């Protein structure tokens, strides 16, 4: 008698027709075999064995360098269930169209069966996935990013409780690329890409798109959030989750070296991208990080901006699409030094000044979480960590103040639902275009986003100790086009204000959008910031916000009857408050 897993692997092999099937055990020896395959394929290189032991550089196909949102589909029975913000294909049509591409796709290749756990091995919040893939790079990456192999096989046993994901590189042509999700079946198919969230199916496909569907069914939350612990003087640690879109600084915030360390404030890392949260017996929302590694953006990461991760990246790390120095060390823009002579760019060509960036803007490192010096010693607590604050944020050159606090859970859900952010290189398409990105989940919600807002509201009603909800913006610019706030390690000052609000210590000014710090309630000692810059950072322009609120109303209207009444009411109430304050200040 075969197990449900064996059956699924048989079926998948009948479709993709690999030459052989290898079941992965997650061992170091197996990792080295995968690396061996990658080196033989000629698209990967061993880095300097002295300074970067067991580190490798992988170069992806130049037309496969980021998530491709326009090729990503939610295949629910009706378009309505996927909602207006997702691409939709009907399940049968998707099976047919993508099935044709998967048919025989693994001929001449090996199918690797990769069982993995999302979440700490012994946590009741964790879930099992199995990815069948023909990419050794994906296998190696999955070993860093999840608890992979024997530990997962043993936890699964003969159970059918796993999310299957079938992945083939296909021919890497974007014209024949699809990332499709079947929320009813809890199944993922991906063909034609070997990159990041398109191919490491445990990450966005399972831990966000499919998990968001499961979470709604089961009454918990799957969110695009980092998890951090803020230690305050005396050693107490307060946990916070923060949802920012891809490449907006989640990793840097979660690993920040606090500039208030001498005052007793430091940040402990629990996760940098995804949080699974459920209501625990103590009435708090408890969060686990389902991942075991960090798949972070390399450009802009340096000893000044994120020394913790730089310390972690010097061993056992897989780099993708970074440049390489003559000494076979990885290099990228923003690492801290000028481009050295003899640099090879991410495509493998000699780099010369004026020839563009040496690393791709979405170049990545894949590093085991355990190597991070700032890792919380509680990061694998099976029951998760109690969350006292949820923080939304994006890149907004204008409009949004440095930080504001929502009035209550329902208003906070509205603040998340109205989020917008400028696009980044994490997905293909134009960069720097401001788009609505509710809860930073726009590309990752596996069902109708308006129903997802409804799920948030329902969760709030069940929470005895709901976290306070905040919004931050590190990216506001002055009239000169320069950032007003220094960011990075200085962001701890905002986290401290958030903590002070939770504990009822900090003052705030009530504005139509929520509570903004009074200038003196922020701890700014040691920071050179002009009173004028601070004023601009904390300012709320009612006219601009009124226009924003109107745009939000139009966005919500797209969801028709799915949009919860409470959210529409919040949108109207904000318009009222803003109109009154515009009148008042005239
Ligand atoms: O490529 S990923 O989706 O994993 C990275 C990201 O967009 O956050
Ligand atoms: Mn992400």
Coordinates of C-alpha atoms and ligand atoms in Angstrom, one line a residue:
X1 CA 0.0 0.0 0.0
X2 CA 1.5 3.3 -0.9
X3 CA 1.1 6.4 1.2
X4 CA -0.6 9.6 0.0
X5 CA 2.8 11.1 -0.5
X6 CA 4.0 8.2 -2.6
X7 CA 0.8 8.3 -4.6
X8 CA 1.3 12.0 -5.4
X9 CA 4.9 11.5 -6.3
X10 CA 3.9 8.7 -8.7
X11 CA 1.3 10.9 -10.3
X12 CA 3.7 13.8 -10.6
X13 CA 6.4 11.5 -12.2
X14 CA 3.9 10.1 -14.6
X15 CA 3.3 13.7 -15.8
X16 CA 6.8 15.1 -15.8
X17 CA 8.6 11.8 -16.8
X18 CA 12.0 12.3 -15.0
X19 CA 14.8 9.8 -15.6
X20 CA 15.0 9.2 -11.9
X21 CA 13.5 10.1 -8.6
X22 CA 15.6 11.0 -5.6
X23 CA 14.0 11.3 -2.1
X24 CA 15.8 14.0 -0.1
X25 CA 16.9 13.4 3.4
X26 CA 18.2 17.0 4.2
X27 CA 21.7 15.8 5.1
X28 CA 24.9 17.9 4.7
X29 CA 26.2 15.2 2.3
X30 CA 23.1 15.6 0.2
X31 CA 23.5 19.5 0.2
X32 CA 27.0 18.9 -1.1
X33 CA 25.7 16.6 -3.9
X34 CA 23.3 19.4 -4.9
X35 CA 26.1 21.9 -5.0
X36 CA 28.1 19.5 -7.0
X37 CA 25.3 19.3 -9.6
X38 CA 25.0 23.1 -9.6
X39 CA 28.8 23.5 -10.2
X40 CA 28.7 20.9 -13.0
X41 CA 25.8 22.7 -14.7
X42 CA 28.1 25.7 -15.0
X43 CA 25.7 28.3 -13.6
X44 CA 27.1 28.2 -10.1
X45 CA 30.5 28.8 -8.6
X46 CA 32.3 28.1 -5.3
X47 CA 33.4 31.2 -3.5
X48 CA 36.6 31.9 -1.6
X49 CA 37.1 28.9 0.7
X50 CA 39.0 30.8 3.3
X51 CA 36.9 33.9 3.6
X52 CA 33.5 32.4 2.5
X53 CA 33.7 28.7 3.4
X54 CA 30.9 26.6 1.9
X55 CA 29.5 29.6 0.1
X56 CA 28.3 29.5 -3.5
X57 CA 27.2 31.9 -6.2
X58 CA 24.4 31.0 -8.5
X59 CA 23.6 32.9 -11.7
X60 CA 20.0 32.6 -12.8
X61 CA 18.8 33.0 -16.3
X62 CA 18.8 36.8 -17.1
X63 CA 15.1 36.6 -17.9
X64 CA 14.4 34.9 -14.5
X65 CA 15.5 37.3 -11.8
X66 CA 12.4 38.1 -9.7
X67 CA 8.9 37.0 -8.9
X68 CA 6.6 37.4 -11.9
X69 CA 3.3 38.5 -10.5
X70 CA 1.5 38.6 -13.9
X71 CA 2.2 34.9 -14.3
X72 CA 1.0 34.0 -10.9
X73 CA -2.6 32.7 -10.6
X74 CA -5.1 31.7 -7.9
X75 CA -7.2 28.9 -9.4
X76 CA -10.3 28.9 -7.2
X77 CA -13.6 27.6 -8.7
X78 CA -14.8 31.2 -9.3
X79 CA -13.1 34.4 -10.2
X80 CA -15.0 36.0 -7.4
X81 CA -13.2 33.8 -4.8
X82 CA -9.8 35.0 -6.1
X83 CA -11.0 38.6 -6.1
X84 CA -10.2 41.5 -8.3
X85 CA -6.5 41.8 -7.1
X86 CA -5.5 38.3 -8.1
X87 CA -4.9 36.8 -11.5
X88 CA -7.4 33.9 -11.9
X89 CA -7.7 30.8 -14.0
X90 CA -10.4 28.2 -13.6
X91 CA -8.9 25.1 -12.0
X92 CA -9.6 22.8 -15.0
X93 CA -8.2 25.3 -17.5
X94 CA -5.1 25.8 -15.4
X95 CA -4.6 22.0 -15.0
X96 CA -4.8 21.7 -18.8
X97 CA -2.7 24.6 -19.7
X98 CA 0.1 24.2 -17.1
X99 CA -0.3 20.4 -17.3
X100 CA 0.8 20.6 -21.0
X101 CA 3.9 22.5 -20.0
X102 CA 4.7 20.0 -17.2
X103 CA 4.1 17.0 -19.5
X104 CA 7.6 15.5 -20.0
X105 CA 9.3 18.5 -18.5
X106 CA 11.6 16.4 -16.4
X107 CA 12.8 14.1 -19.3
X108 CA 16.6 13.7 -19.0
X109 CA 16.4 15.2 -15.5
X110 CA 16.1 14.0 -11.9
X111 CA 13.0 14.7 -9.8
X112 CA 14.0 15.5 -6.3
X113 CA 11.3 14.9 -3.7
X114 CA 11.8 17.5 -1.0
X115 CA 9.6 17.0 2.2
X116 CA 9.8 20.1 4.5
X117 CA 8.3 21.5 7.6
X118 CA 7.2 25.2 7.7
X119 CA 7.7 26.1 11.3
X120 CA 9.7 24.7 14.2
X121 CA 9.9 20.9 13.9
X122 CA 7.9 20.3 17.1
X123 CA 5.4 23.2 16.9
X124 CA 1.7 22.5 16.7
X125 CA 1.5 25.6 14.4
X126 CA 3.9 24.1 11.9
X127 CA 2.7 22.5 8.6
X128 CA 4.3 20.1 6.1
X129 CA 4.9 20.7 2.5
X130 CA 6.5 18.5 -0.2
X131 CA 8.1 20.0 -3.3
X132 CA 9.0 17.8 -6.2
X133 CA 11.5 19.7 -8.3
X134 CA 14.1 19.2 -11.1
X135 CA 16.3 22.0 -9.8
X136 CA 19.3 21.2 -7.5
X137 CA 19.5 24.9 -6.7
X138 CA 15.9 24.8 -5.4
X139 CA 16.7 21.7 -3.3
X140 CA 19.8 23.4 -1.8
X141 CA 17.8 26.6 -1.1
X142 CA 14.9 24.7 0.5
X143 CA 17.4 23.0 2.8
X144 CA 18.4 26.5 4.1
X145 CA 14.9 28.0 4.1
X146 CA 13.0 25.2 5.8
X147 CA 13.3 22.1 8.1
X148 CA 13.8 19.8 5.2
X149 CA 14.2 16.0 4.7
X150 CA 14.1 13.2 7.3
X151 CA 12.6 15.4 10.0
X152 CA 9.6 16.2 7.8
X153 CA 9.2 12.7 6.4
X154 CA 9.1 11.4 10.0
X155 CA 6.6 14.0 11.1
X156 CA 4.4 13.3 8.1
X157 CA 4.4 9.5 8.3
X158 CA 1.5 8.0 6.3
X159 CA -0.6 11.1 6.7
X160 CA -2.1 13.0 3.8
X161 CA -1.8 16.3 5.7
X162 CA 0.8 18.0 3.5
X163 CA 0.7 20.7 0.8
X164 CA 2.1 19.3 -2.5
X165 CA 4.0 21.5 -4.9
X166 CA 5.2 20.4 -8.3
X167 CA 8.0 22.5 -9.7
X168 CA 9.9 22.2 -13.0
X169 CA 12.4 24.7 -14.5
X170 CA 10.7 23.9 -17.9
X171 CA 12.7 25.9 -20.5
X172 CA 12.9 29.0 -18.3
X173 CA 11.0 31.0 -21.0
X174 CA 8.7 33.5 -19.5
X175 CA 6.2 32.8 -22.3
X176 CA 5.9 29.3 -20.8
X177 CA 6.0 30.2 -17.2
X178 CA 3.1 29.8 -14.7
X179 CA 2.9 29.8 -10.9
X180 CA -0.6 28.4 -10.2
X181 CA -2.3 27.7 -6.9
X182 CA -5.3 25.5 -6.3
X183 CA -6.7 26.7 -2.9
X184 CA -9.5 24.1 -2.8
X185 CA -7.0 21.2 -3.3
X186 CA -4.2 23.0 -1.4
X187 CA -1.9 22.3 -4.4
X188 CA 0.8 24.3 -6.1
X189 CA 2.2 23.9 -9.7
X190 CA 5.1 26.1 -10.9
X191 CA 6.9 25.8 -14.2
X192 CA 9.3 27.9 -16.2
X193 CA 11.2 29.7 -13.3
X194 CA 14.0 28.8 -10.9
X195 CA 13.9 32.0 -9.0
X196 CA 12.9 32.9 -5.4
X197 CA 9.3 32.9 -4.6
X198 CA 8.4 31.5 -8.0
X199 CA 10.4 28.3 -7.3
X200 CA 11.0 27.8 -3.5
X201 CA 7.4 26.8 -3.1
X202 CA 7.5 26.7 0.7
X203 CA 7.8 30.5 0.8
X204 CA 5.2 32.7 -0.8
X205 CA 3.2 29.9 -2.6
X206 CA 2.6 27.8 0.5
X207 CA 3.4 29.9 3.6
X208 CA 1.4 32.9 2.3
X209 CA -1.0 32.1 -0.6
X210 CA -2.1 28.6 0.4
X211 CA -1.6 29.2 4.1
X212 CA -3.8 32.3 4.0
X213 CA -6.6 30.1 2.7
X214 CA -6.0 27.4 5.4
X215 CA -5.7 30.1 8.1
X216 CA -9.0 31.6 7.2
X217 CA -10.6 28.1 7.3
X218 CA -9.0 27.3 10.6
X219 CA -9.1 30.7 12.4
X220 CA -5.5 31.8 12.4
X221 CA -3.4 34.3 10.3
X222 CA -0.7 33.9 7.7
X223 CA 1.0 37.2 7.2
X224 CA 3.8 38.8 5.2
X225 CA 5.5 40.0 8.4
X226 CA 8.8 40.0 10.1
X227 CA 8.8 39.2 13.8
X228 CA 11.1 40.9 16.2
X229 CA 11.6 41.2 20.0
X230 CA 12.4 44.6 21.4
X231 CA 14.4 44.3 24.6
X232 CA 14.0 47.2 27.0
X233 CA 16.0 48.1 30.1
X234 CA 15.7 45.4 32.7
X235 CA 15.6 42.7 30.0
X236 CA 11.9 42.5 29.2
X237 CA 11.3 41.6 25.6
X238 CA 8.2 42.8 23.7
X239 CA 7.4 41.1 20.4
X240 CA 6.1 42.9 17.3
X241 CA 5.1 41.8 13.8
X242 CA 5.7 44.2 10.9
X243 CA 4.2 43.9 7.4
X244 CA 6.2 45.7 4.7
X245 CA 6.2 44.9 1.0
X246 CA 9.1 43.0 -0.5
X247 CA 12.4 44.8 -0.5
X248 CA 11.2 47.5 1.9
X249 CA 13.5 46.7 4.8
X250 CA 11.9 43.9 6.8
X251 CA 15.2 42.0 7.1
X252 CA 17.1 45.2 8.1
X253 CA 14.5 46.1 10.7
X254 CA 14.4 42.5 12.1
X255 CA 18.2 42.4 12.4
X256 CA 18.8 46.0 13.4
X257 CA 21.7 47.0 15.6
X258 CA 20.0 49.5 17.8
X259 CA 21.5 52.9 18.3
X260 CA 19.8 53.0 21.7
X261 CA 21.7 50.0 22.9
X262 CA 23.5 52.1 25.6
X263 CA 20.1 52.9 27.0
X264 CA 19.1 49.2 27.2
X265 CA 17.1 48.8 23.9
X266 CA 18.1 46.1 21.5
X267 CA 16.4 44.1 18.8
X268 CA 16.2 40.3 18.6
X269 CA 15.4 38.6 15.4
X270 CA 12.6 36.0 15.2
X271 CA 11.7 36.1 11.5
X272 CA 12.2 38.5 8.5
X273 CA 9.4 37.7 6.0
X274 CA 6.5 35.5 7.2
X275 CA 4.5 35.2 10.4
X276 CA 1.9 32.5 11.2
X277 CA -0.2 33.6 14.1
X278 CA -2.9 32.0 16.2
X279 CA -4.8 33.0 19.3
X280 CA -3.3 31.3 22.3
X281 CA -4.9 30.5 25.7
X282 CA -3.4 33.7 27.2
X283 CA -5.6 35.7 24.8
X284 CA -2.6 37.0 22.8
X285 CA -1.9 36.4 19.2
X286 CA 1.2 34.1 19.1
X287 CA 3.5 34.1 16.2
X288 CA 5.9 31.6 14.7
X289 CA 8.4 32.1 11.9
X290 CA 7.6 29.3 9.5
X291 CA 11.0 29.7 7.8
X292 CA 14.5 28.5 8.8
X293 CA 16.6 30.9 6.8
X294 CA 16.6 34.3 5.3
X295 CA 16.2 35.0 1.5
X296 CA 17.3 38.6 1.7
X297 CA 18.0 41.4 -0.9
X298 CA 21.7 41.9 -1.2
X299 CA 22.1 45.3 -2.8
X300 CA 22.0 48.0 -0.1
X301 CA 23.0 45.5 2.6
X302 CA 26.3 46.4 4.2
X303 CA 28.2 46.7 7.5
X304 CA 26.6 50.1 8.1
X305 CA 23.0 49.1 7.2
X306 CA 22.9 45.5 8.6
X307 CA 26.0 44.4 10.3
X308 CA 24.2 41.4 11.8
X309 CA 23.4 39.8 8.5
X310 CA 26.8 40.7 7.1
X311 CA 28.2 38.6 10.0
X312 CA 26.0 35.8 9.1
X313 CA 26.8 35.7 5.4
X314 CA 30.4 34.6 5.6
X315 CA 29.7 30.8 5.6
X316 CA 27.2 28.3 4.3
X317 CA 25.4 30.9 2.2
X318 CA 24.0 30.7 -1.3
X319 CA 24.3 33.9 -3.2
X320 CA 22.2 34.5 -6.3
X321 CA 22.9 37.1 -9.0
X322 CA 25.5 39.1 -7.0
X323 CA 28.7 40.2 -8.5
X324 CA 32.0 38.4 -7.7
X325 CA 35.4 39.9 -7.0
X326 CA 38.8 38.7 -8.3
X327 CA 39.2 37.1 -4.9
X328 CA 36.0 35.1 -5.5
X329 CA 34.1 37.0 -2.8
X330 CA 30.5 38.2 -3.4
X331 CA 30.0 41.9 -4.0
X332 CA 27.1 44.2 -4.6
X333 CA 26.2 47.9 -4.6
X334 CA 25.9 49.2 -1.1
X335 CA 28.1 46.5 0.5
X336 CA 30.2 49.4 1.8
X337 CA 33.3 49.6 -0.5
X338 CA 33.9 50.8 -4.0
X339 CA 33.7 48.3 -6.8
X340 CA 37.1 46.5 -6.7
X341 CA 39.2 45.9 -9.8
X342 CA 38.5 42.7 -11.7
X343 CA 34.8 42.6 -10.7
X344 CA 32.6 40.1 -12.6
X345 CA 28.9 41.2 -12.8
X346 CA 25.9 39.1 -12.1
X347 CA 25.8 37.8 -15.6
X348 CA 29.4 36.6 -15.5
X349 CA 30.8 39.5 -17.6
X350 CA 33.8 41.7 -16.7
X351 CA 32.4 44.8 -15.0
X352 CA 33.6 48.3 -16.0
X353 CA 32.6 51.6 -14.5
X354 CA 29.7 53.0 -16.4
X355 CA 28.4 49.5 -17.4
X356 CA 25.5 49.6 -14.9
X357 CA 25.1 47.8 -11.6
X358 CA 27.4 44.8 -11.1
X359 CA 24.8 43.0 -9.0
X360 CA 21.2 42.6 -10.1
X361 CA 18.9 44.9 -8.1
X362 CA 17.1 41.8 -6.8
X363 CA 20.3 39.8 -6.1
X364 CA 19.8 37.7 -3.0
X365 CA 21.5 35.8 -0.2
X366 CA 20.1 32.6 1.3
X367 CA 21.5 32.0 4.7
X368 CA 20.6 29.8 7.7
X369 CA 18.8 31.8 10.4
X370 CA 20.9 30.1 13.0
X371 CA 24.0 32.0 11.8
X372 CA 22.5 35.4 12.7
X373 CA 24.1 37.0 15.7
X374 CA 20.8 38.8 16.6
X375 CA 18.7 35.7 16.5
X376 CA 16.3 35.5 19.5
X377 CA 16.9 32.4 21.7
X378 CA 13.1 32.0 21.6
X379 CA 12.9 31.9 17.8
X380 CA 11.8 28.3 17.7
X381 CA 9.5 28.3 20.7
X382 CA 6.8 25.8 19.6
X383 CA 3.9 27.8 21.0
X384 CA 5.1 31.0 19.3
X385 CA 5.7 34.4 20.8
X386 CA 3.0 36.8 22.1
X387 CA 2.6 39.8 19.8
X388 CA 2.0 43.2 21.4
X389 CA 2.1 45.3 18.3
X390 CA 1.5 44.9 14.6
X391 CA 3.2 47.5 12.3
X392 CA 2.2 48.3 8.7
X393 CA 4.5 50.2 6.5
X394 CA 5.6 50.9 3.0
X395 CA 7.7 53.2 0.8
X396 CA 5.9 56.5 0.6
X397 CA 8.0 59.5 -0.5
X398 CA 5.1 61.7 0.6
X399 CA 2.0 61.6 2.7
X400 CA 2.5 59.1 5.5
X401 CA 4.2 60.3 8.7
X402 CA 7.1 58.5 10.3
X403 CA 4.8 56.6 12.6
X404 CA 1.1 56.8 13.8
X405 CA -1.0 54.6 16.0
X406 CA -4.5 53.4 15.0
X407 CA -7.4 54.0 17.3
X408 CA -8.4 50.4 17.8
X409 CA -8.3 47.0 16.0
X410 CA -11.0 47.9 13.5
X411 CA -9.4 51.2 12.6
X412 CA -6.0 49.3 12.5
X413 CA -7.4 46.8 10.0
X414 CA -8.5 49.8 7.8
X415 CA -5.0 51.3 8.1
X416 CA -3.6 48.0 6.8
X417 CA -6.2 47.7 4.1
X418 CA -5.4 51.2 2.8
X419 CA -1.7 50.6 2.7
X420 CA 0.2 51.6 -0.5
X421 CA 3.9 51.4 -1.4
X422 CA 6.2 52.2 -4.2
X423 CA 7.1 49.0 -6.2
X424 CA 10.6 47.5 -5.9
X425 CA 12.9 45.1 -7.9
X426 CA 11.5 42.1 -6.0
X427 CA 9.0 41.6 -8.7
X428 CA 9.3 42.2 -12.4
X429 CA 7.8 45.4 -13.8
X430 CA 8.2 49.1 -13.2
X431 CA 10.0 50.1 -10.0
X432 CA 9.0 53.1 -7.9
X433 CA 5.3 53.1 -8.9
X434 CA 3.0 53.7 -5.9
X435 CA 0.3 51.0 -5.7
X436 CA -2.2 49.8 -3.2
X437 CA -0.7 46.9 -1.3
X438 CA -3.0 46.0 1.6
X439 CA -1.2 44.5 4.6
X440 CA 1.8 44.0 2.1
X441 CA -0.2 41.0 0.9
X442 CA -1.3 42.1 -2.5
X443 CA 0.8 39.5 -4.3
X444 CA 0.4 36.9 -1.6
X445 CA -3.3 36.6 -0.6
X446 CA -4.7 33.3 -1.8
X447 CA -8.3 34.5 -1.9
X448 CA -10.5 37.6 -2.2
X449 CA -8.7 40.3 -0.4
X450 CA -11.9 41.9 0.9
X451 CA -12.8 38.6 2.5
X452 CA -9.3 38.7 4.0
X453 CA -10.1 42.1 5.6
X454 CA -13.2 40.4 7.0
X455 CA -11.0 37.6 8.4
X456 CA -8.8 40.2 10.1
X457 CA -12.0 41.8 11.7
X458 CA -13.2 38.4 12.9
X459 CA -9.8 37.6 14.4
X460 CA -9.9 41.0 16.3
X461 CA -13.3 40.1 17.7
X462 CA -11.9 36.9 19.1
X463 CA -8.7 38.4 20.6
X464 CA -8.7 39.2 24.3
X465 CA -5.4 40.9 24.1
X466 CA -5.3 42.4 20.6
X467 CA -2.0 43.9 19.6
X468 CA -2.0 47.6 19.0
X469 CA -1.7 48.5 15.3
X470 CA 0.7 51.1 14.0
X471 CA 1.9 52.4 10.6
X472 CA 5.4 53.5 9.9
X473 CA 7.1 55.2 6.9
X474 CA 10.9 55.4 6.8
X475 CA 10.9 56.7 3.3
X476 CA 9.4 60.2 3.5
X477 CA 11.3 62.7 1.5
X478 CA 11.8 66.5 1.9
X479 CA 11.5 69.1 -0.8
X480 CA 15.1 68.4 -1.8
X481 CA 14.1 64.8 -2.7
X482 CA 16.2 63.4 0.2
X483 CA 15.0 61.0 2.9
X484 CA 14.0 62.9 6.0
X485 CA 14.7 60.0 8.4
X486 CA 18.1 58.2 8.6
X487 CA 16.4 54.7 9.0
X488 CA 18.2 51.5 9.8
X489 CA 19.5 51.3 13.4
X490 CA 17.8 54.7 14.2
X491 CA 14.4 53.0 13.6
X492 CA 14.7 51.7 17.1
X493 CA 13.6 55.1 18.2
X494 CA 10.3 54.5 16.6
X495 CA 10.1 51.0 18.0
X496 CA 10.7 52.5 21.5
X497 CA 7.9 55.0 21.0
X498 CA 5.6 52.1 20.0
X499 CA 6.6 50.2 23.2
X500 CA 6.0 53.4 25.2
X501 CA 2.5 53.6 23.7
X502 CA 1.8 50.0 24.5
X503 CA 2.9 50.7 28.1
X504 CA 1.0 54.0 28.3
X505 CA 4.1 56.2 28.7
X506 CA 4.5 58.2 25.5
X507 CA 2.5 61.3 24.5
X508 CA 0.8 61.6 21.1
X509 CA -1.2 64.2 19.1
X510 CA -4.5 63.0 17.9
X511 CA -4.9 63.6 14.2
X512 CA -7.7 62.5 11.7
X513 CA -5.6 59.5 10.7
X514 CA -4.5 58.4 14.2
X515 CA -2.1 59.3 16.9
X516 CA 1.2 60.8 15.9
X517 CA 4.1 61.3 18.4
X518 CA 4.6 64.7 19.9
X519 CA 8.2 65.7 19.0
X520 CA 9.3 65.4 22.6
X521 CA 7.8 61.9 23.0
X522 CA 10.4 60.5 20.6
X523 CA 13.8 59.6 22.1
X524 CA 16.1 61.6 19.8
X525 CA 19.3 62.1 21.8
X526 CA 22.4 61.5 19.9
X527 CA 20.6 62.0 16.6
X528 CA 21.3 64.9 14.4
X529 CA 17.9 65.8 13.0
X530 CA 16.6 69.3 12.4
X531 CA 13.4 70.5 14.1
X532 CA 12.1 71.2 10.6
X533 CA 12.8 67.7 9.3
X534 CA 11.1 66.3 12.4
X535 CA 8.1 68.6 11.8
X536 CA 7.8 67.4 8.2
X537 CA 8.2 63.7 9.3
X538 CA 5.3 64.0 11.7
X539 CA 3.0 66.2 9.7
X540 CA -0.4 65.1 8.5
X541 CA -1.8 67.1 5.6
X542 CA -5.5 66.8 5.6
X543 CA -5.9 67.8 1.9
X544 CA -3.5 65.2 0.7
X545 CA -5.0 62.6 3.0
X546 CA -8.5 63.4 1.7
X547 CA -7.3 62.7 -1.8
X548 CA -5.7 59.5 -0.5
X549 CA -8.9 58.4 1.3
X550 CA -10.9 59.0 -1.9
X551 CA -8.5 56.8 -3.9
X552 CA -8.8 54.1 -1.1
X553 CA -12.6 54.3 -1.5
X554 CA -12.3 53.7 -5.2
X555 CA -10.0 50.7 -4.5
X556 CA -12.5 49.3 -2.0
X557 CA -15.3 49.7 -4.5
X558 CA -13.6 47.2 -6.8
X559 CA -14.5 44.5 -4.3
X560 CA -18.2 45.1 -4.6
X561 CA -20.3 43.4 -1.9
X562 CA -17.3 41.5 -0.5
X563 CA -15.9 44.6 1.2
X564 CA -16.9 44.5 4.9
X565 CA -19.2 47.3 6.0
X566 CA -16.9 48.1 8.9
X567 CA -14.1 48.9 6.5
X568 CA -16.3 51.1 4.3
X569 CA -17.4 52.9 7.5
X570 CA -13.8 53.5 8.5
X571 CA -13.1 54.9 5.1
X572 CA -16.1 57.3 5.3
X573 CA -15.3 58.2 8.9
X574 CA -11.8 59.2 7.9
X575 CA -13.1 61.4 5.1
X576 CA -15.4 63.1 7.7
X577 CA -12.6 63.7 10.2
X578 CA -10.4 65.0 7.4
X579 CA -13.0 67.4 6.0
X580 CA -13.7 68.8 9.5
X581 CA -10.0 69.3 10.1
X582 CA -9.4 70.9 6.7
X583 CA -12.2 73.4 7.6
X584 CA -10.8 73.9 11.0
X585 CA -7.3 74.8 9.8
X586 CA -8.5 77.1 7.0
Ligands
LIG1 O1 11.2 36.0 -4.4 S1 10.5 36.2 -3.1 O2 9.1 36.3 -3.3 O3 10.8 35.0 -2.3 C1 11.1 37.5 -2.3 C2 10.1 38.6 -2.0 O4 9.5 39.1 -3.0 O5 9.9 38.9 -0.9
LIG2 MN1 8.6 38.9 1.3

